[in-house]
mmCIF file of C-alpha atoms in Angstrom:
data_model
loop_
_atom_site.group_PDB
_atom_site.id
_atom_site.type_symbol
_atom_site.label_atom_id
_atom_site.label_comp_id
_atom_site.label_asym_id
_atom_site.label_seq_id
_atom_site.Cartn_x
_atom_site.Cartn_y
_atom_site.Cartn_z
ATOM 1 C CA UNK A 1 163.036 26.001 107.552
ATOM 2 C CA UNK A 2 163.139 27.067 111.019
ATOM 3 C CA UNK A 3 163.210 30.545 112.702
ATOM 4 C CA UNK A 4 162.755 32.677 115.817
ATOM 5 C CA UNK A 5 161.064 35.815 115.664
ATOM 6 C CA UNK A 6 161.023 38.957 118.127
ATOM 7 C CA UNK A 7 158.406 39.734 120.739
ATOM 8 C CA UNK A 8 156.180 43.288 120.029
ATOM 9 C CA UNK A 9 157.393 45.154 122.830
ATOM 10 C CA UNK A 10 160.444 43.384 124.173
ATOM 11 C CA UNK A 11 164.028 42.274 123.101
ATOM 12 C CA UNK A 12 163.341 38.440 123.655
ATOM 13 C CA UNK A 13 163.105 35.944 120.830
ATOM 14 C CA UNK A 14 159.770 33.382 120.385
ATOM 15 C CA UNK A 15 160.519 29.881 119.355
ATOM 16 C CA UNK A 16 157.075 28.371 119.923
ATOM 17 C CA UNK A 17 155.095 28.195 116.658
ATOM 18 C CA UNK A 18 151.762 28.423 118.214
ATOM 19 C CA UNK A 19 153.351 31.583 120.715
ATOM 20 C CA UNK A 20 154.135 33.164 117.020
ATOM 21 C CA UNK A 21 150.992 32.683 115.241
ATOM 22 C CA UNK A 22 148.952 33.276 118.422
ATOM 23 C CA UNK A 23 150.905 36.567 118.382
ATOM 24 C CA UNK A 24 151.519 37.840 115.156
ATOM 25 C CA UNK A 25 148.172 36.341 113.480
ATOM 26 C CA UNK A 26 146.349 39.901 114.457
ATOM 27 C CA UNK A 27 149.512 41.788 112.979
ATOM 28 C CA UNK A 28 148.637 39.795 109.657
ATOM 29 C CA UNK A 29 150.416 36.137 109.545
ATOM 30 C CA UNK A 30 148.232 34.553 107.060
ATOM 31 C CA UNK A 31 149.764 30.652 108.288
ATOM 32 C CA UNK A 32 152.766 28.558 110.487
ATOM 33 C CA UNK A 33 153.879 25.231 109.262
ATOM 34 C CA UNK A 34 154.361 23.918 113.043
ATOM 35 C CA UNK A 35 157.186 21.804 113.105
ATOM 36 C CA UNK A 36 157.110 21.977 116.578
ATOM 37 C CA UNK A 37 159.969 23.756 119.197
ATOM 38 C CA UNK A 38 163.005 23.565 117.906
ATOM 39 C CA UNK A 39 165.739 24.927 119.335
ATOM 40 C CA UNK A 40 169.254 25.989 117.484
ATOM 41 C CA UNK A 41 171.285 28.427 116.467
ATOM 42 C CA UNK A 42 169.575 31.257 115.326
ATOM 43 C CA UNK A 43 169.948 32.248 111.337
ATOM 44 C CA UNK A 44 171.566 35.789 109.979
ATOM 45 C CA UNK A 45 168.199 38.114 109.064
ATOM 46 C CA UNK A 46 169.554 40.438 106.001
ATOM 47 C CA UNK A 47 167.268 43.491 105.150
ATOM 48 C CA UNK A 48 167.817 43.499 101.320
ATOM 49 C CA UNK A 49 165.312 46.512 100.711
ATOM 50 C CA UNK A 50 167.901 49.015 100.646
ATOM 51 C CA UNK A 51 171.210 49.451 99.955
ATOM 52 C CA UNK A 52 173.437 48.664 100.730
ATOM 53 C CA UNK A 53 171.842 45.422 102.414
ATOM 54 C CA UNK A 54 171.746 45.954 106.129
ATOM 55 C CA UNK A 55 172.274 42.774 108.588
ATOM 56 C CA UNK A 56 169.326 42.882 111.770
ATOM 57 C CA UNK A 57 170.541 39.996 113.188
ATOM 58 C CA UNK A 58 173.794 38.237 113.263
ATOM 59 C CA UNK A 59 173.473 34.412 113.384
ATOM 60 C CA UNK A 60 174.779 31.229 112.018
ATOM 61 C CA UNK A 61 175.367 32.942 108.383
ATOM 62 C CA UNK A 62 178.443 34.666 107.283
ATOM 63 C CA UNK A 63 178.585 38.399 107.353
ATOM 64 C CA UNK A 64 180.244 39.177 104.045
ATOM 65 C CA UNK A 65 181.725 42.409 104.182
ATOM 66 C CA UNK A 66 179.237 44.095 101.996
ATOM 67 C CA UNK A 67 176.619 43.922 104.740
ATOM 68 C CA UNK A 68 176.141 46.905 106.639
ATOM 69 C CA UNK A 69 175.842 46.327 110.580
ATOM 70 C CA UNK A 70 172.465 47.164 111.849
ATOM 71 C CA UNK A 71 174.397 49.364 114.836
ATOM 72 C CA UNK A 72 176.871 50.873 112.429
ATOM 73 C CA UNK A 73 177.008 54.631 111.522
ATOM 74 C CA UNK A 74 174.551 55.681 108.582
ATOM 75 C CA UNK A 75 175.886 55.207 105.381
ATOM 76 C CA UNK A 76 175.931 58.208 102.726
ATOM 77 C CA UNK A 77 174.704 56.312 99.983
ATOM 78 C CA UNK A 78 171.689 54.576 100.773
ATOM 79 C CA UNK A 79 168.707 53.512 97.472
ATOM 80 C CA UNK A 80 165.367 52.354 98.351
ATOM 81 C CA UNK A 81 165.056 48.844 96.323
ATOM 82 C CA UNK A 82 161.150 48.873 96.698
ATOM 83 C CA UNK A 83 159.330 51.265 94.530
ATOM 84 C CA UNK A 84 157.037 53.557 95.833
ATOM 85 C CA UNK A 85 153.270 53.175 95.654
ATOM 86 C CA UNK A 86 151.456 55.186 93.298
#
């Protein structure tokens, strides 16, 4: 599996493993498998907490057309799919 992943404070994407773990290893990555810099097309990122699912980043996957577009309006229906903490 390979992926990308967004800097902190900026709207670049990070495709060195040792750049991500260096980064996000404070924030609470617990590992990186480094396969090294690879670079391709970037993959879809789906937020399935919620619906209906909402699609952060468009990529190589198909957007089916019950994805929700991150920059689209607010839906009126919206559930939480992760339970609340007790």
């Amino acid at each position: 599996m390979y992926f990308s992943i967004k800097f902190l404070n900026e709207d670049e994407w990070m495709i060195d493993p040792v750049m991500i773990a260096d980064t996000y290893g404070p924030e609470g990555l617990d590992f990186v498998v480094d396969g090294g810099v690879r670079l391709a097309q970037s993959s879809t990122v789906v937020d399935m907490t919620k619906l209906p699912p909402r699609v952060l980043r468009e990529g190589k996957g198909t957007i089916s057309n019950w994805m929700v577009l991150e920059e689209d309006q607010e839906t009126d229906v919206e559930e939480d799919l992760i339970p609340a903490a007790i």
